[in-house]
JSON list of C-alpha atoms and ligand atoms in Angstrom, two decimals:
[
{"chain": "A", "resi": 195, "resn": "SER", "atom": "CA", "xyz": [-115.31, 110.72, -165.03]},
{"chain": "A", "resi": 196, "resn": "ASP", "atom": "CA", "xyz": [-112.61, 109.69, -162.56]},
{"chain": "A", "resi": 197, "resn": "ALA", "atom": "CA", "xyz": [-114.11, 111.64, -159.65]},
{"chain": "A", "resi": 198, "resn": "PRO", "atom": "CA", "xyz": [-113.82, 109.69, -156.36]},
{"chain": "A", "resi": 199, "resn": "VAL", "atom": "CA", "xyz": [-116.75, 107.49, -155.31]},
{"chain": "A", "resi": 200, "resn": "ILE", "atom": "CA", "xyz": [-117.76, 106.09, -151.94]},
{"chain": "A", "resi": 201, "resn": "THR", "atom": "CA", "xyz": [-120.07, 103.11, -152.46]},
{"chain": "A", "resi": 202, "resn": "ILE", "atom": "CA", "xyz": [-122.47, 102.16, -149.68]},
{"chain": "A", "resi": 203, "resn": "ASP", "atom": "CA", "xyz": [-124.21, 98.85, -150.33]},
{"chain": "A", "resi": 204, "resn": "GLY", "atom": "CA", "xyz": [-126.28, 96.62, -148.09]},
{"chain": "A", "resi": 205, "resn": "PRO", "atom": "CA", "xyz": [-129.76, 95.28, -147.37]},
{"chain": "A", "resi": 206, "resn": "GLY", "atom": "CA", "xyz": [-132.79, 97.57, -147.02]},
{"chain": "A", "resi": 207, "resn": "GLY", "atom": "CA", "xyz": [-133.20, 99.25, -143.65]},
{"chain": "A", "resi": 208, "resn": "ALA", "atom": "CA", "xyz": [-129.52, 99.19, -142.65]},
{"chain": "A", "resi": 209, "resn": "GLY", "atom": "CA", "xyz": [-129.43, 103.01, -142.72]},
{"chain": "A", "resi": 210, "resn": "LYS", "atom": "CA", "xyz": [-127.69, 103.44, -146.10]},
{"chain": "A", "resi": 211, "resn": "GLY", "atom": "CA", "xyz": [-129.97, 106.22, -147.30]},
{"chain": "A", "resi": 212, "resn": "THR", "atom": "CA", "xyz": [-129.60, 108.41, -144.23]},
{"chain": "A", "resi": 213, "resn": "VAL", "atom": "CA", "xyz": [-125.88, 107.75, -143.90]},
{"chain": "A", "resi": 214, "resn": "SER", "atom": "CA", "xyz": [-125.23, 108.42, -147.61]},
{"chain": "A", "resi": 215, "resn": "ALA", "atom": "CA", "xyz": [-127.18, 111.69, -147.54]},
{"chain": "A", "resi": 216, "resn": "LEU", "atom": "CA", "xyz": [-125.28, 112.91, -144.45]},
{"chain": "A", "resi": 217, "resn": "ILE", "atom": "CA", "xyz": [-121.89, 112.03, -145.92]},
{"chain": "A", "resi": 218, "resn": "SER", "atom": "CA", "xyz": [-122.61, 113.62, -149.29]},
{"chain": "A", "resi": 219, "resn": "GLU", "atom": "CA", "xyz": [-123.81, 116.75, -147.52]},
{"chain": "A", "resi": 220, "resn": "ALA", "atom": "CA", "xyz": [-120.75, 116.91, -145.26]},
{"chain": "A", "resi": 221, "resn": "LEU", "atom": "CA", "xyz": [-118.34, 116.45, -148.18]},
{"chain": "A", "resi": 222, "resn": "GLY", "atom": "CA", "xyz": [-120.31, 118.52, -150.69]},
{"chain": "A", "resi": 223, "resn": "TRP", "atom": "CA", "xyz": [-120.37, 115.51, -153.04]},
{"chain": "A", "resi": 224, "resn": "HIS", "atom": "CA", "xyz": [-123.14, 114.30, -155.36]},
{"chain": "A", "resi": 225, "resn": "LEU", "atom": "CA", "xyz": [-125.53, 111.60, -154.17]},
{"chain": "A", "resi": 226, "resn": "LEU", "atom": "CA", "xyz": [-126.90, 108.60, -156.08]},
{"chain": "A", "resi": 227, "resn": "ASP", "atom": "CA", "xyz": [-129.90, 106.82, -154.53]},
{"chain": "A", "resi": 228, "resn": "SER", "atom": "CA", "xyz": [-129.89, 103.91, -156.96]},
{"chain": "A", "resi": 229, "resn": "GLY", "atom": "CA", "xyz": [-132.81, 102.18, -155.21]},
{"chain": "A", "resi": 230, "resn": "ALA", "atom": "CA", "xyz": [-134.95, 105.17, -156.22]},
{"chain": "A", "resi": 231, "resn": "LEU", "atom": "CA", "xyz": [-134.27, 104.37, -159.90]},
{"chain": "A", "resi": 232, "resn": "TYR", "atom": "CA", "xyz": [-135.55, 100.79, -159.43]},
{"chain": "A", "resi": 233, "resn": "ARG", "atom": "CA", "xyz": [-138.54, 102.09, -157.46]},
{"chain": "A", "resi": 234, "resn": "LEU", "atom": "CA", "xyz": [-139.30, 104.70, -160.15]},
{"chain": "A", "resi": 235, "resn": "THR", "atom": "CA", "xyz": [-139.12, 102.03, -162.85]},
{"chain": "A", "resi": 236, "resn": "ALA", "atom": "CA", "xyz": [-141.57, 99.84, -160.92]},
{"chain": "A", "resi": 237, "resn": "LEU", "atom": "CA", "xyz": [-143.91, 102.77, -160.37]},
{"chain": "A", "resi": 238, "resn": "ALA", "atom": "CA", "xyz": [-143.75, 103.77, -164.05]},
{"chain": "A", "resi": 239, "resn": "ALA", "atom": "CA", "xyz": [-144.57, 100.18, -165.06]},
{"chain": "A", "resi": 240, "resn": "ASN", "atom": "CA", "xyz": [-147.58, 100.11, -162.75]},
{"chain": "A", "resi": 241, "resn": "ARG", "atom": "CA", "xyz": [-148.84, 103.44, -163.99]},
{"chain": "A", "resi": 242, "resn": "LYS", "atom": "CA", "xyz": [-148.50, 102.37, -167.64]},
{"chain": "A", "resi": 243, "resn": "GLY", "atom": "CA", "xyz": [-150.05, 98.96, -167.01]},
{"chain": "A", "resi": 244, "resn": "VAL", "atom": "CA", "xyz": [-146.83, 97.17, -167.99]},
{"chain": "A", "resi": 245, "resn": "ALA", "atom": "CA", "xyz": [-146.57, 93.72, -166.37]},
{"chain": "A", "resi": 246, "resn": "LEU", "atom": "CA", "xyz": [-143.58, 93.42, -164.02]},
{"chain": "A", "resi": 247, "resn": "ASP", "atom": "CA", "xyz": [-142.41, 90.25, -165.78]},
{"chain": "A", "resi": 248, "resn": "ASP", "atom": "CA", "xyz": [-142.51, 91.77, -169.29]},
{"chain": "A", "resi": 249, "resn": "GLU", "atom": "CA", "xyz": [-138.73, 92.23, -169.37]},
{"chain": "A", "resi": 250, "resn": "PRO", "atom": "CA", "xyz": [-138.32, 94.09, -172.70]},
{"chain": "A", "resi": 251, "resn": "ALA", "atom": "CA", "xyz": [-141.16, 96.49, -171.89]},
{"chain": "A", "resi": 252, "resn": "VAL", "atom": "CA", "xyz": [-139.89, 97.21, -168.36]},
{"chain": "A", "resi": 253, "resn": "ALA", "atom": "CA", "xyz": [-136.32, 97.68, -169.70]},
{"chain": "A", "resi": 254, "resn": "ALA", "atom": "CA", "xyz": [-137.62, 100.14, -172.31]},
{"chain": "A", "resi": 255, "resn": "LEU", "atom": "CA", "xyz": [-139.31, 102.11, -169.53]},
{"chain": "A", "resi": 256, "resn": "ALA", "atom": "CA", "xyz": [-136.09, 102.10, -167.45]},
{"chain": "A", "resi": 257, "resn": "GLU", "atom": "CA", "xyz": [-134.10, 103.34, -170.45]},
{"chain": "A", "resi": 258, "resn": "SER", "atom": "CA", "xyz": [-136.33, 106.37, -171.02]},
{"chain": "A", "resi": 259, "resn": "LEU", "atom": "CA", "xyz": [-137.49, 107.08, -167.46]},
{"chain": "A", "resi": 260, "resn": "PRO", "atom": "CA", "xyz": [-138.59, 110.76, -167.35]},
{"chain": "A", "resi": 261, "resn": "VAL", "atom": "CA", "xyz": [-137.16, 111.42, -163.88]},
{"chain": "A", "resi": 262, "resn": "ALA", "atom": "CA", "xyz": [-135.70, 114.44, -162.15]},
{"chain": "A", "resi": 263, "resn": "PHE", "atom": "CA", "xyz": [-133.77, 114.57, -158.86]},
{"chain": "A", "resi": 264, "resn": "ILE", "atom": "CA", "xyz": [-134.05, 118.11, -157.56]},
{"chain": "A", "resi": 265, "resn": "ALA", "atom": "CA", "xyz": [-131.78, 119.03, -154.66]},
{"chain": "A", "resi": 266, "resn": "ALA", "atom": "CA", "xyz": [-133.88, 120.16, -151.71]},
{"chain": "A", "resi": 267, "resn": "GLU", "atom": "CA", "xyz": [-133.66, 120.66, -147.96]},
{"chain": "A", "resi": 268, "resn": "GLY", "atom": "CA", "xyz": [-133.68, 117.26, -146.24]},
{"chain": "A", "resi": 269, "resn": "GLY", "atom": "CA", "xyz": [-133.17, 115.08, -149.34]},
{"chain": "A", "resi": 270, "resn": "ALA", "atom": "CA", "xyz": [-133.87, 115.28, -153.04]},
{"chain": "A", "resi": 271, "resn": "ARG", "atom": "CA", "xyz": [-137.31, 115.96, -154.44]},
{"chain": "A", "resi": 272, "resn": "ILE", "atom": "CA", "xyz": [-137.97, 113.19, -156.96]},
{"chain": "A", "resi": 273, "resn": "GLU", "atom": "CA", "xyz": [-140.24, 113.69, -159.95]},
{"chain": "A", "resi": 274, "resn": "LEU", "atom": "CA", "xyz": [-141.61, 111.22, -162.47]},
{"chain": "A", "resi": 275, "resn": "ALA", "atom": "CA", "xyz": [-142.93, 112.87, -165.64]},
{"chain": "A", "resi": 276, "resn": "GLY", "atom": "CA", "xyz": [-142.99, 116.21, -163.84]},
{"chain": "A", "resi": 277, "resn": "VAL", "atom": "CA", "xyz": [-145.04, 114.97, -160.87]},
{"chain": "A", "resi": 278, "resn": "GLU", "atom": "CA", "xyz": [-143.52, 114.69, -157.38]},
{"chain": "A", "resi": 279, "resn": "VAL", "atom": "CA", "xyz": [-143.33, 111.06, -156.22]},
{"chain": "A", "resi": 280, "resn": "SER", "atom": "CA", "xyz": [-140.76, 111.38, -153.39]},
{"chain": "A", "resi": 281, "resn": "GLN", "atom": "CA", "xyz": [-143.16, 109.84, -150.84]},
{"chain": "A", "resi": 282, "resn": "THR", "atom": "CA", "xyz": [-145.03, 107.52, -153.19]},
{"chain": "A", "resi": 283, "resn": "ILE", "atom": "CA", "xyz": [-141.91, 105.57, -154.16]},
{"chain": "A", "resi": 284, "resn": "ARG", "atom": "CA", "xyz": [-141.14, 104.84, -150.48]},
{"chain": "A", "resi": 285, "resn": "ASN", "atom": "CA", "xyz": [-144.16, 102.65, -149.84]},
{"chain": "A", "resi": 286, "resn": "GLU", "atom": "CA", "xyz": [-143.77, 98.93, -149.19]},
{"chain": "A", "resi": 287, "resn": "GLN", "atom": "CA", "xyz": [-145.57, 97.83, -152.36]},
{"chain": "A", "resi": 288, "resn": "VAL", "atom": "CA", "xyz": [-143.33, 99.93, -154.61]},
{"chain": "A", "resi": 289, "resn": "GLY", "atom": "CA", "xyz": [-140.29, 98.54, -152.77]},
{"chain": "A", "resi": 290, "resn": "ALA", "atom": "CA", "xyz": [-141.46, 94.98, -153.28]},
{"chain": "A", "resi": 291, "resn": "ASP", "atom": "CA", "xyz": [-142.18, 95.64, -156.98]},
{"chain": "A", "resi": 292, "resn": "ALA", "atom": "CA", "xyz": [-138.75, 97.29, -157.35]},
{"chain": "A", "resi": 293, "resn": "SER", "atom": "CA", "xyz": [-137.07, 94.15, -156.08]},
{"chain": "A", "resi": 294, "resn": "VAL", "atom": "CA", "xyz": [-139.00, 92.07, -158.65]},
{"chain": "A", "resi": 295, "resn": "ILE", "atom": "CA", "xyz": [-137.97, 94.18, -161.68]},
{"chain": "A", "resi": 296, "resn": "ALA", "atom": "CA", "xyz": [-134.43, 94.56, -160.26]},
{"chain": "A", "resi": 297, "resn": "ALA", "atom": "CA", "xyz": [-133.93, 90.83, -160.93]},
{"chain": "A", "resi": 298, "resn": "LEU", "atom": "CA", "xyz": [-134.35, 91.39, -164.71]},
{"chain": "A", "resi": 299, "resn": "PRO", "atom": "CA", "xyz": [-130.91, 91.62, -166.39]},
{"chain": "A", "resi": 300, "resn": "SER", "atom": "CA", "xyz": [-131.91, 94.01, -169.17]},
{"chain": "A", "resi": 301, "resn": "VAL", "atom": "CA", "xyz": [-133.51, 96.38, -166.66]},
{"chain": "A", "resi": 302, "resn": "ARG", "atom": "CA", "xyz": [-130.20, 96.53, -164.76]},
{"chain": "A", "resi": 303, "resn": "THR", "atom": "CA", "xyz": [-128.29, 97.14, -167.99]},
{"chain": "A", "resi": 304, "resn": "ALA", "atom": "CA", "xyz": [-130.71, 99.90, -168.98]},
{"chain": "A", "resi": 305, "resn": "LEU", "atom": "CA", "xyz": [-130.03, 101.72, -165.70]},
{"chain": "A", "resi": 306, "resn": "LEU", "atom": "CA", "xyz": [-126.24, 101.36, -165.79]},
{"chain": "A", "resi": 307, "resn": "ALA", "atom": "CA", "xyz": [-125.28, 104.43, -167.84]},
{"chain": "A", "resi": 308, "resn": "ARG", "atom": "CA", "xyz": [-127.79, 106.56, -165.98]},
{"chain": "A", "resi": 309, "resn": "GLN", "atom": "CA", "xyz": [-126.19, 105.61, -162.65]},
{"chain": "A", "resi": 310, "resn": "ARG", "atom": "CA", "xyz": [-122.62, 106.18, -163.88]},
{"chain": "A", "resi": 311, "resn": "ALA", "atom": "CA", "xyz": [-123.57, 109.67, -165.08]},
{"chain": "A", "resi": 312, "resn": "PHE", "atom": "CA", "xyz": [-123.90, 110.71, -161.42]},
{"chain": "A", "resi": 313, "resn": "ARG", "atom": "CA", "xyz": [-120.11, 110.42, -161.07]},
{"chain": "A", "resi": 314, "resn": "ARG", "atom": "CA", "xyz": [-118.94, 114.01, -161.34]},
{"chain": "A", "resi": 315, "resn": "ALA", "atom": "CA", "xyz": [-116.43, 116.23, -159.55]},
{"chain": "A", "resi": 316, "resn": "PRO", "atom": "CA", "xyz": [-115.86, 116.75, -156.71]},
{"chain": "A", "resi": 317, "resn": "GLY", "atom": "CA", "xyz": [-117.12, 113.21, -155.89]},
{"chain": "A", "resi": 318, "resn": "LEU", "atom": "CA", "xyz": [-120.07, 110.86, -155.47]},
{"chain": "A", "resi": 319, "resn": "VAL", "atom": "CA", "xyz": [-121.66, 108.90, -152.64]},
{"chain": "A", "resi": 320, "resn": "ALA", "atom": "CA", "xyz": [-123.54, 105.98, -154.23]},
{"chain": "A", "resi": 321, "resn": "ASP", "atom": "CA", "xyz": [-126.11, 104.00, -152.23]},
{"chain": "A", "resi": 322, "resn": "GLY", "atom": "CA", "xyz": [-127.52, 100.64, -153.34]},
{"chain": "A", "resi": 323, "resn": "ARG", "atom": "CA", "xyz": [-126.93, 96.89, -153.64]},
{"chain": "A", "resi": 324, "resn": "ASP", "atom": "CA", "xyz": [-124.30, 96.60, -156.38]},
{"chain": "A", "resi": 325, "resn": "MET", "atom": "CA", "xyz": [-122.55, 99.98, -156.34]},
{"chain": "A", "resi": 326, "resn": "GLY", "atom": "CA", "xyz": [-119.19, 98.49, -155.32]},
{"chain": "A", "resi": 327, "resn": "THR", "atom": "CA", "xyz": [-119.51, 95.21, -157.22]},
{"chain": "A", "resi": 328, "resn": "VAL", "atom": "CA", "xyz": [-120.91, 96.28, -160.60]},
{"chain": "A", "resi": 329, "resn": "VAL", "atom": "CA", "xyz": [-121.61, 99.97, -161.12]},
{"chain": "A", "resi": 330, "resn": "PHE", "atom": "CA", "xyz": [-118.42, 101.52, -159.66]},
{"chain": "A", "resi": 331, "resn": "PRO", "atom": "CA", "xyz": [-115.97, 98.59, -159.29]},
{"chain": "A", "resi": 332, "resn": "ASP", "atom": "CA", "xyz": [-113.00, 101.00, -159.15]},
{"chain": "A", "resi": 333, "resn": "ALA", "atom": "CA", "xyz": [-114.39, 103.08, -156.25]},
{"chain": "A", "resi": 334, "resn": "PRO", "atom": "CA", "xyz": [-111.59, 103.94, -153.81]},
{"chain": "A", "resi": 335, "resn": "LEU", "atom": "CA", "xyz": [-113.82, 103.33, -150.75]},
{"chain": "A", "resi": 336, "resn": "LYS", "atom": "CA", "xyz": [-116.48, 100.62, -150.55]},
{"chain": "A", "resi": 337, "resn": "VAL", "atom": "CA", "xyz": [-118.66, 100.09, -147.52]},
{"chain": "A", "resi": 338, "resn": "PHE", "atom": "CA", "xyz": [-121.09, 97.23, -146.91]},
{"chain": "A", "resi": 339, "resn": "LEU", "atom": "CA", "xyz": [-123.58, 98.39, -144.29]},
{"chain": "A", "resi": 340, "resn": "THR", "atom": "CA", "xyz": [-125.64, 95.71, -142.58]},
{"chain": "A", "resi": 341, "resn": "ALA", "atom": "CA", "xyz": [-127.86, 95.25, -139.52]},
{"chain": "A", "resi": 342, "resn": "SER", "atom": "CA", "xyz": [-129.84, 92.28, -138.24]},
{"chain": "A", "resi": 343, "resn": "ALA", "atom": "CA", "xyz": [-133.23, 91.72, -139.93]},
{"chain": "A", "resi": 344, "resn": "GLU", "atom": "CA", "xyz": [-134.95, 92.21, -136.56]},
{"chain": "A", "resi": 345, "resn": "GLU", "atom": "CA", "xyz": [-133.29, 95.59, -136.01]},
{"chain": "A", "resi": 346, "resn": "ARG", "atom": "CA", "xyz": [-134.11, 96.70, -139.56]},
{"chain": "A", "resi": 347, "resn": "ALA", "atom": "CA", "xyz": [-137.76, 95.72, -139.04]},
{"chain": "A", "resi": 348, "resn": "ARG", "atom": "CA", "xyz": [-137.85, 97.68, -135.76]},
{"chain": "A", "resi": 349, "resn": "ARG", "atom": "CA", "xyz": [-136.44, 100.80, -137.48]},
{"chain": "A", "resi": 350, "resn": "ARG", "atom": "CA", "xyz": [-138.93, 100.55, -140.32]},
{"chain": "A", "resi": 351, "resn": "TYR", "atom": "CA", "xyz": [-141.74, 100.08, -137.79]},
{"chain": "A", "resi": 352, "resn": "GLY", "atom": "CA", "xyz": [-140.66, 103.25, -135.96]},
{"chain": "A", "resi": 353, "resn": "GLN", "atom": "CA", "xyz": [-140.57, 105.25, -139.21]},
{"chain": "A", "resi": 354, "resn": "LEU", "atom": "CA", "xyz": [-144.01, 104.02, -140.26]},
{"chain": "A", "resi": 355, "resn": "ARG", "atom": "CA", "xyz": [-145.53, 104.90, -136.90]},
{"chain": "A", "resi": 356, "resn": "GLU", "atom": "CA", "xyz": [-144.09, 108.41, -137.13]},
{"chain": "A", "resi": 357, "resn": "ASN", "atom": "CA", "xyz": [-145.67, 108.81, -140.54]},
{"chain": "A", "resi": 358, "resn": "GLY", "atom": "CA", "xyz": [-149.00, 107.47, -139.34]},
{"chain": "A", "resi": 359, "resn": "GLY", "atom": "CA", "xyz": [-148.69, 104.21, -141.30]},
{"chain": "A", "resi": 360, "resn": "SER", "atom": "CA", "xyz": [-149.97, 100.90, -140.01]},
{"chain": "A", "resi": 361, "resn": "ALA", "atom": "CA", "xyz": [-148.17, 97.58, -140.19]},
{"chain": "A", "resi": 362, "resn": "THR", "atom": "CA", "xyz": [-147.17, 95.00, -137.62]},
{"chain": "A", "resi": 363, "resn": "LEU", "atom": "CA", "xyz": [-143.58, 94.39, -136.64]},
{"chain": "A", "resi": 364, "resn": "GLN", "atom": "CA", "xyz": [-144.04, 90.75, -137.66]},
{"chain": "A", "resi": 365, "resn": "SER", "atom": "CA", "xyz": [-145.31, 91.60, -141.16]},
{"chain": "A", "resi": 366, "resn": "LEU", "atom": "CA", "xyz": [-142.42, 94.06, -141.69]},
{"chain": "A", "resi": 367, "resn": "LEU", "atom": "CA", "xyz": [-139.91, 91.42, -140.61]},
{"chain": "A", "resi": 368, "resn": "GLU", "atom": "CA", "xyz": [-141.46, 88.96, -143.04]},
{"chain": "A", "resi": 369, "resn": "GLU", "atom": "CA", "xyz": [-141.29, 91.51, -145.93]},
{"chain": "A", "resi": 370, "resn": "ILE", "atom": "CA", "xyz": [-137.66, 92.28, -145.11]},
{"chain": "A", "resi": 371, "resn": "ARG", "atom": "CA", "xyz": [-136.79, 88.59, -145.17]},
{"chain": "A", "resi": 372, "resn": "VAL", "atom": "CA", "xyz": [-138.51, 88.03, -148.51]},
{"chain": "A", "resi": 373, "resn": "ARG", "atom": "CA", "xyz": [-136.80, 91.05, -150.07]},
{"chain": "A", "resi": 374, "resn": "ASP", "atom": "CA", "xyz": [-133.35, 90.07, -148.68]},
{"chain": "A", "resi": 375, "resn": "GLU", "atom": "CA", "xyz": [-133.80, 86.56, -150.01]},
{"chain": "A", "resi": 376, "resn": "ARG", "atom": "CA", "xyz": [-134.69, 87.83, -153.50]},
{"chain": "A", "resi": 377, "resn": "ASP", "atom": "CA", "xyz": [-131.86, 90.41, -153.56]},
{"chain": "A", "resi": 378, "resn": "ARG", "atom": "CA", "xyz": [-129.24, 87.90, -152.37]},
{"chain": "A", "resi": 379, "resn": "ASN", "atom": "CA", "xyz": [-130.20, 85.02, -154.59]},
{"chain": "A", "resi": 380, "resn": "ARG", "atom": "CA", "xyz": [-130.82, 86.63, -157.97]},
{"chain": "A", "resi": 381, "resn": "ALA", "atom": "CA", "xyz": [-128.54, 85.63, -160.84]},
{"chain": "A", "resi": 382, "resn": "VAL", "atom": "CA", "xyz": [-127.49, 89.17, -161.82]},
{"chain": "A", "resi": 383, "resn": "SER", "atom": "CA", "xyz": [-125.84, 91.59, -159.39]},
{"chain": "A", "resi": 384, "resn": "PRO", "atom": "CA", "xyz": [-126.87, 89.76, -156.22]},
{"chain": "A", "resi": 385, "resn": "LEU", "atom": "CA", "xyz": [-126.56, 91.64, -152.96]},
{"chain": "A", "resi": 386, "resn": "LYS", "atom": "CA", "xyz": [-123.12, 90.79, -151.57]},
{"chain": "A", "resi": 387, "resn": "PRO", "atom": "CA", "xyz": [-120.11, 92.72, -150.35]},
{"chain": "A", "resi": 388, "resn": "ALA", "atom": "CA", "xyz": [-117.42, 93.53, -152.93]},
{"chain": "A", "resi": 389, "resn": "ALA", "atom": "CA", "xyz": [-114.17, 91.62, -152.22]},
{"chain": "A", "resi": 390, "resn": "ASP", "atom": "CA", "xyz": [-112.55, 94.92, -151.18]},
{"chain": "A", "resi": 391, "resn": "ALA", "atom": "CA", "xyz": [-115.51, 96.31, -149.18]},
{"chain": "A", "resi": 392, "resn": "ILE", "atom": "CA", "xyz": [-115.36, 97.15, -145.50]},
{"chain": "A", "resi": 393, "resn": "THR", "atom": "CA", "xyz": [-118.36, 95.78, -143.60]},
{"chain": "A", "resi": 394, "resn": "ILE", "atom": "CA", "xyz": [-119.97, 97.89, -140.90]},
{"chain": "A", "resi": 395, "resn": "ASP", "atom": "CA", "xyz": [-122.72, 96.29, -138.80]},
{"chain": "A", "resi": 396, "resn": "SER", "atom": "CA", "xyz": [-125.05, 99.06, -137.64]},
{"chain": "A", "resi": 397, "resn": "THR", "atom": "CA", "xyz": [-127.27, 96.85, -135.43]},
{"chain": "A", "resi": 398, "resn": "GLU", "atom": "CA", "xyz": [-125.90, 98.53, -132.32]},
{"chain": "A", "resi": 399, "resn": "LEU", "atom": "CA", "xyz": [-124.63, 101.80, -133.78]},
{"chain": "A", "resi": 400, "resn": "GLU", "atom": "CA", "xyz": [-126.36, 105.16, -134.00]},
{"chain": "A", "resi": 401, "resn": "ILE", "atom": "CA", "xyz": [-126.32, 106.96, -137.36]},
{"chain": "A", "resi": 402, "resn": "PRO", "atom": "CA", "xyz": [-123.69, 109.58, -136.33]},
{"chain": "A", "resi": 403, "resn": "GLU", "atom": "CA", "xyz": [-121.29, 106.78, -135.31]},
{"chain": "A", "resi": 404, "resn": "VAL", "atom": "CA", "xyz": [-121.66, 105.09, -138.70]},
{"chain": "A", "resi": 405, "resn": "VAL", "atom": "CA", "xyz": [-121.06, 108.41, -140.48]},
{"chain": "A", "resi": 406, "resn": "ALA", "atom": "CA", "xyz": [-117.97, 109.08, -138.34]},
{"chain": "A", "resi": 407, "resn": "ARG", "atom": "CA", "xyz": [-116.52, 105.64, -139.11]},
{"chain": "A", "resi": 408, "resn": "ILE", "atom": "CA", "xyz": [-116.94, 106.08, -142.85]},
{"chain": "A", "resi": 409, "resn": "ARG", "atom": "CA", "xyz": [-115.43, 109.56, -142.77]},
{"chain": "A", "resi": 410, "resn": "ALA", "atom": "CA", "xyz": [-112.48, 108.20, -140.78]},
{"chain": "A", "resi": 411, "resn": "LEU", "atom": "CA", "xyz": [-111.98, 105.48, -143.41]},
{"chain": "A", "resi": 412, "resn": "LEU", "atom": "CA", "xyz": [-112.04, 108.11, -146.14]},
{"chain": "A", "resi": 413, "resn": "ALA", "atom": "CA", "xyz": [-109.51, 110.27, -144.28]},
{"chain": "A", "resi": 414, "resn": "GLU", "atom": "CA", "xyz": [-107.21, 107.23, -143.80]},
{"chain": "A", "resi": 415, "resn": "ARG", "atom": "CA", "xyz": [-107.23, 106.62, -147.53]},
{"chain": "A", "resi": 416, "resn": "GLY", "atom": "CA", "xyz": [-107.20, 110.31, -148.46]},
{"chain": "B", "resi": 708, "resn": "LIG", "atom": "O1", "xyz": [-132.71, 100.59, -151.51]},
{"chain": "B", "resi": 708, "resn": "LIG", "atom": "P1", "xyz": [-134.17, 100.46, -151.86]},
{"chain": "B", "resi": 708, "resn": "LIG", "atom": "O2", "xyz": [-134.99, 99.78, -150.81]},
{"chain": "B", "resi": 708, "resn": "LIG", "atom": "O3", "xyz": [-134.76, 101.77, -152.27]},
{"chain": "B", "resi": 708, "resn": "LIG", "atom": "O4", "xyz": [-134.20, 99.52, -153.15]},
{"chain": "B", "resi": 708, "resn": "LIG", "atom": "C1", "xyz": [-135.39, 98.94, -153.61]},
{"chain": "B", "resi": 708, "resn": "LIG", "atom": "C2", "xyz": [-135.06, 97.65, -154.35]},
{"chain": "B", "resi": 708, "resn": "LIG", "atom": "O5", "xyz": [-134.35, 97.98, -155.54]},
{"chain": "B", "resi": 708, "resn": "LIG", "atom": "C3", "xyz": [-134.17, 96.68, -153.59]},
{"chain": "B", "resi": 708, "resn": "LIG", "atom": "O6", "xyz": [-134.88, 95.77, -152.79]},
{"chain": "B", "resi": 708, "resn": "LIG", "atom": "C4", "xyz": [-133.41, 95.98, -154.69]},
{"chain": "B", "resi": 708, "resn": "LIG", "atom": "O7", "xyz": [-134.15, 94.86, -155.16]},
{"chain": "B", "resi": 708, "resn": "LIG", "atom": "C5", "xyz": [-133.37, 96.98, -155.82]},
{"chain": "B", "resi": 708, "resn": "LIG", "atom": "N1", "xyz": [-132.05, 97.60, -155.95]},
{"chain": "B", "resi": 708, "resn": "LIG", "atom": "C6", "xyz": [-131.09, 96.93, -156.67]},
{"chain": "B", "resi": 708, "resn": "LIG", "atom": "N2", "xyz": [-129.87, 97.48, -156.90]},
{"chain": "B", "resi": 708, "resn": "LIG", "atom": "C7", "xyz": [-129.58, 98.68, -156.39]},
{"chain": "B", "resi": 708, "resn": "LIG", "atom": "C8", "xyz": [-130.53, 99.39, -155.61]},
{"chain": "B", "resi": 708, "resn": "LIG", "atom": "C9", "xyz": [-131.76, 98.81, -155.40]},
{"chain": "B", "resi": 708, "resn": "LIG", "atom": "O8", "xyz": [-131.33, 95.82, -157.13]},
{"chain": "B", "resi": 708, "resn": "LIG", "atom": "N3", "xyz": [-128.38, 99.21, -156.65]}
]
């Protein structure tokens, strides 16, 4: 498909998910939450007792992942083998496991075609780490959304408290640093801005401001 794509890459907690959902909703475009595919693969491996370092077995799971993204009010409902896992895949352990299997080259290859299939008219907003560099290198608009690690930890802390979770700010900051380190330093598809990406630092911006900036960039290029 040659439908237009806006790629939104960056580290975890920068606001990519929320921003991508709002933009796709405003434009009436499809949405790809690529992190969910890595999280689902990690969850499937755990449920099947597949070791996270068994690359061929994890890649086989990624290839045949029985997942469904069902459009719903306030974000997609995500199912694995017919069971809703929308909340389950958001927990810290699944996120950490996702970043471990995401470093395996054949797992990334197995998920490539699945991600590209989301590109359909009238357009796609794709959220992840390598959307602009690897998955959709010809995207007409690429954004790299960042925020300081401290600010990302504070946001995560706020979300967890709202949902009744318990964690300390310090432990969240530590997890964020470990995950950033792994995502930035892996050999395949490391987290980095595409050469033609526009970087937006959201440390001191509210979500609506970030959305407005990206929509203005799209209009400029329209
Ligand atoms: O964005 P999210 O936190 O859901 O992603 C979970 C993990 O999946 C990331 O830490 C990263 O290791 C991996 N990931 C990736 N490439 C993507 C999206 C996510 O490697 N395009």
